[in-house]
Amino acid sequence: MKQRADAPVPGRYTVDAAAKALDLLNAFSFTERKLSLNNLAARTGIPRATAFRLLATLEQSGFIAKVGAEYRLGIK
């Protein structure tokens, strides 16, 4: 995975999948409330397939909602 310049250096006890999921959540902002899979993958440096699986997991838990072909933050 290509690491962003502003991404923190992973610590000894960092769970990689959890860090990637949080990166996806942090990609959203007040001005960009909906983002496509391609956009999320590009912003985070996470491969599309991995981003898709993480987003599906976040969606099942209510942290992400899929609206058409875009994702937005869920109610959690």
Coordinates of N, CA, C and O in Angstrom, one line a residue, residues 2-74:
K2 N 0.6 2.2 -0.8 CA 1.3 3.4 -0.9 C 0.8 4.3 0.3 O -0.3 4.6 0.5
Q3 N 1.8 4.7 1.1 CA 1.4 5.5 2.3 C 1.4 7.0 2.0 O 2.3 7.5 1.3
R4 N 0.4 7.6 2.5 CA 0.3 9.1 2.3 C 1.4 9.8 3.0 O 1.8 9.3 4.0
A5 N 1.7 11.0 2.5 CA 2.8 11.7 3.2 C 2.4 12.2 4.6 O 3.2 12.3 5.5
D6 N 1.1 12.4 4.8 CA 0.6 12.9 6.1 C 0.2 11.8 7.0 O -0.3 12.0 8.1
A7 N 0.3 10.5 6.6 CA -0.1 9.4 7.4 C 0.9 9.2 8.5 O 2.1 9.2 8.3
P8 N 0.4 8.9 9.7 CA 1.3 8.6 10.8 C 2.0 7.3 10.6 O 1.5 6.4 9.9
V9 N 3.2 7.2 11.2 CA 4.0 5.9 11.1 C 3.3 4.9 11.9 O 3.0 5.1 13.1
P10 N 3.0 3.7 11.4 CA 2.3 2.7 12.2 C 3.2 2.3 13.4 O 4.4 2.1 13.3
G11 N 2.5 2.1 14.5 CA 3.2 1.7 15.7 C 3.3 0.2 15.8 O 2.7 -0.5 15.0
R12 N 4.0 -0.2 16.8 CA 4.2 -1.7 17.0 C 2.9 -2.4 17.2 O 2.8 -3.6 16.8
Y13 N 1.9 -1.8 17.8 CA 0.7 -2.5 18.1 C -0.5 -2.1 17.2 O -1.6 -2.4 17.5
T14 N -0.2 -1.4 16.1 CA -1.2 -1.0 15.2 C -1.8 -2.2 14.4 O -1.0 -3.0 13.9
V15 N -3.1 -2.2 14.3 CA -3.8 -3.2 13.5 C -4.0 -2.6 12.1 O -4.7 -1.6 12.0
D16 N -3.3 -3.2 11.1 CA -3.3 -2.6 9.8 C -4.7 -2.4 9.2 O -5.1 -1.3 8.7
A17 N -5.6 -3.4 9.3 CA -6.9 -3.3 8.8 C -7.8 -2.2 9.5 O -8.5 -1.5 8.8
A18 N -7.6 -2.1 10.8 CA -8.3 -1.1 11.5 C -7.8 0.3 11.1 O -8.6 1.2 10.9
A19 N -6.5 0.5 10.9 CA -6.0 1.7 10.5 C -6.5 2.1 9.1 O -6.8 3.3 8.9
K20 N -6.6 1.2 8.2 CA -7.1 1.4 6.9 C -8.6 1.8 6.9 O -9.0 2.7 6.2
A21 N -9.3 1.1 7.7 CA -10.8 1.5 7.9 C -10.9 2.9 8.4 O -11.8 3.7 7.9
L22 N -10.1 3.3 9.4 CA -10.2 4.6 9.9 C -9.7 5.7 8.9 O -10.3 6.8 8.8
D23 N -8.8 5.3 8.0 CA -8.3 6.2 6.9 C -9.5 6.5 6.0 O -9.7 7.6 5.5
L24 N -10.3 5.4 5.7 CA -11.5 5.6 4.8 C -12.5 6.5 5.5 O -13.0 7.4 4.8
L25 N -12.7 6.3 6.8 CA -13.7 7.2 7.5 C -13.2 8.6 7.5 O -14.0 9.6 7.3
N26 N -11.9 8.8 7.7 CA -11.3 10.2 7.8 C -11.3 10.9 6.4 O -11.0 12.1 6.4
A27 N -11.5 10.2 5.3 CA -11.5 10.8 4.0 C -12.7 11.7 3.8 O -12.7 12.6 2.9
F28 N -13.8 11.5 4.5 CA -15.0 12.3 4.4 C -14.8 13.6 5.1 O -14.1 13.7 6.1
S29 N -15.5 14.6 4.7 CA -15.5 15.9 5.3 C -16.8 16.6 5.2 O -17.7 16.1 4.5
F30 N -17.0 17.7 5.8 CA -18.3 18.5 5.7 C -18.5 18.9 4.3 O -19.7 19.0 3.8
T31 N -17.5 19.2 3.5 CA -17.6 19.7 2.1 C -17.7 18.5 1.2 O -18.3 18.7 0.1
E32 N -17.2 17.3 1.5 CA -17.3 16.2 0.7 C -17.9 15.0 1.4 O -17.2 14.2 2.0
R33 N -19.2 15.0 1.4 CA -20.0 14.1 2.2 C -20.2 12.8 1.5 O -20.5 11.8 2.2
K34 N -20.1 12.7 0.2 CA -20.2 11.5 -0.6 C -19.0 11.3 -1.5 O -18.5 12.3 -2.1
L35 N -18.5 10.1 -1.4 CA -17.3 9.8 -2.2 C -17.4 8.5 -2.9 O -18.0 7.5 -2.3
S36 N -16.9 8.3 -4.1 CA -16.9 7.1 -4.8 C -15.8 6.1 -4.3 O -14.9 6.6 -3.6
L37 N -15.9 4.9 -4.7 CA -14.9 3.9 -4.3 C -13.5 4.3 -4.9 O -12.5 4.3 -4.2
N38 N -13.5 4.7 -6.1 CA -12.3 5.1 -6.8 C -11.7 6.3 -6.1 O -10.5 6.4 -5.9
N39 N -12.5 7.3 -5.7 CA -12.0 8.5 -5.0 C -11.5 8.1 -3.6 O -10.4 8.6 -3.2
L40 N -12.2 7.3 -2.9 CA -11.7 6.8 -1.6 C -10.4 6.1 -1.7 O -9.4 6.3 -0.9
A41 N -10.3 5.2 -2.7 CA -9.0 4.4 -2.8 C -7.9 5.4 -3.2 O -6.8 5.2 -2.7
A42 N -8.1 6.4 -4.0 CA -7.1 7.3 -4.4 C -6.6 8.2 -3.3 O -5.4 8.4 -3.1
R43 N -7.6 8.7 -2.5 CA -7.3 9.5 -1.4 C -6.5 8.8 -0.3 O -5.7 9.5 0.4
T44 N -6.8 7.6 0.0 CA -6.2 6.9 1.1 C -4.9 6.0 0.6 O -4.2 5.6 1.5
G45 N -4.8 5.7 -0.6 CA -3.7 4.9 -1.1 C -4.0 3.4 -0.9 O -3.2 2.6 -1.0
I46 N -5.3 3.1 -0.5 CA -5.7 1.7 -0.3 C -6.1 1.1 -1.6 O -6.9 1.8 -2.3
P47 N -5.7 -0.1 -2.0 CA -6.1 -0.7 -3.2 C -7.7 -0.8 -3.3 O -8.3 -1.0 -2.2
R48 N -8.2 -0.7 -4.5 CA -9.7 -0.7 -4.6 C -10.3 -1.9 -4.0 O -11.4 -1.8 -3.4
A49 N -9.8 -3.1 -4.3 CA -10.4 -4.3 -3.8 C -10.4 -4.3 -2.2 O -11.4 -4.7 -1.6
T50 N -9.3 -3.9 -1.6 CA -9.3 -3.8 -0.2 C -10.3 -2.7 0.4 O -11.0 -3.0 1.3
A51 N -10.3 -1.6 -0.3 CA -11.2 -0.5 0.1 C -12.6 -1.0 0.0 O -13.5 -0.7 0.9
F52 N -13.0 -1.7 -1.1 CA -14.3 -2.2 -1.2 C -14.7 -3.2 -0.1 O -15.8 -3.1 0.5
R53 N -13.8 -4.1 0.3 CA -14.1 -5.0 1.4 C -14.2 -4.3 2.7 O -15.1 -4.6 3.5
L54 N -13.4 -3.3 3.0 CA -13.5 -2.6 4.2 C -14.8 -1.7 4.2 O -15.4 -1.7 5.3
L55 N -15.1 -1.1 3.1 CA -16.4 -0.3 3.1 C -17.6 -1.2 3.3 O -18.5 -0.8 3.9
A56 N -17.5 -2.4 2.7 CA -18.7 -3.4 2.9 C -18.8 -3.7 4.4 O -19.9 -3.8 4.9
T57 N -17.7 -3.9 5.1 CA -17.7 -4.2 6.5 C -18.2 -3.0 7.3 O -19.0 -3.2 8.2
L58 N -17.7 -1.8 7.0 CA -18.2 -0.6 7.6 C -19.7 -0.4 7.4 O -20.4 0.1 8.2
E59 N -20.1 -0.7 6.2 CA -21.6 -0.6 5.8 C -22.4 -1.5 6.7 O -23.5 -1.1 7.2
Q60 N -22.0 -2.7 6.8 CA -22.7 -3.7 7.6 C -22.9 -3.3 9.1 O -23.8 -3.6 9.8
S61 N -21.9 -2.5 9.5 CA -21.9 -2.0 10.9 C -22.5 -0.7 11.1 O -22.6 -0.2 12.2
G62 N -23.0 -0.1 10.0 CA -23.6 1.2 10.1 C -22.8 2.5 10.1 O -23.2 3.6 10.2
F63 N -21.4 2.3 9.9 CA -20.5 3.4 9.9 C -20.5 4.1 8.5 O -20.1 5.3 8.4
I64 N -20.8 3.4 7.5 CA -20.9 3.9 6.1 C -22.2 3.5 5.5 O -22.8 2.4 5.8
A65 N -22.7 4.3 4.7 CA -24.0 4.0 3.9 C -23.6 4.2 2.4 O -22.9 5.1 2.0
K66 N -24.1 3.3 1.6 CA -23.9 3.4 0.2 C -25.2 4.0 -0.5 O -26.3 3.6 -0.2
V67 N -24.9 5.1 -1.2 CA -26.0 5.8 -1.9 C -25.7 5.7 -3.4 O -24.8 6.5 -3.9
G68 N -26.3 4.8 -4.1 CA -26.0 4.7 -5.5 C -24.6 4.1 -5.7 O -24.3 3.1 -5.1
A69 N -23.7 4.8 -6.4 CA -22.4 4.4 -6.6 C -21.4 5.1 -5.6 O -20.2 5.0 -5.7
E70 N -22.0 5.9 -4.7 CA -21.1 6.6 -3.7 C -21.4 6.2 -2.3 O -22.4 5.6 -2.0
Y71 N -20.4 6.5 -1.5 CA -20.5 6.2 0.0 C -20.6 7.5 0.8 O -20.1 8.5 0.3
R72 N -21.2 7.4 1.9 CA -21.3 8.5 2.8 C -21.2 8.0 4.2 O -21.4 6.8 4.4
L73 N -20.9 8.8 5.2 CA -20.9 8.4 6.6 C -22.3 7.9 7.0 O -23.3 8.5 6.7
G74 N -22.3 6.8 7.8 CA -23.6 6.3 8.3 C -24.0 6.9 9.6 O -23.4 7.9 10.1

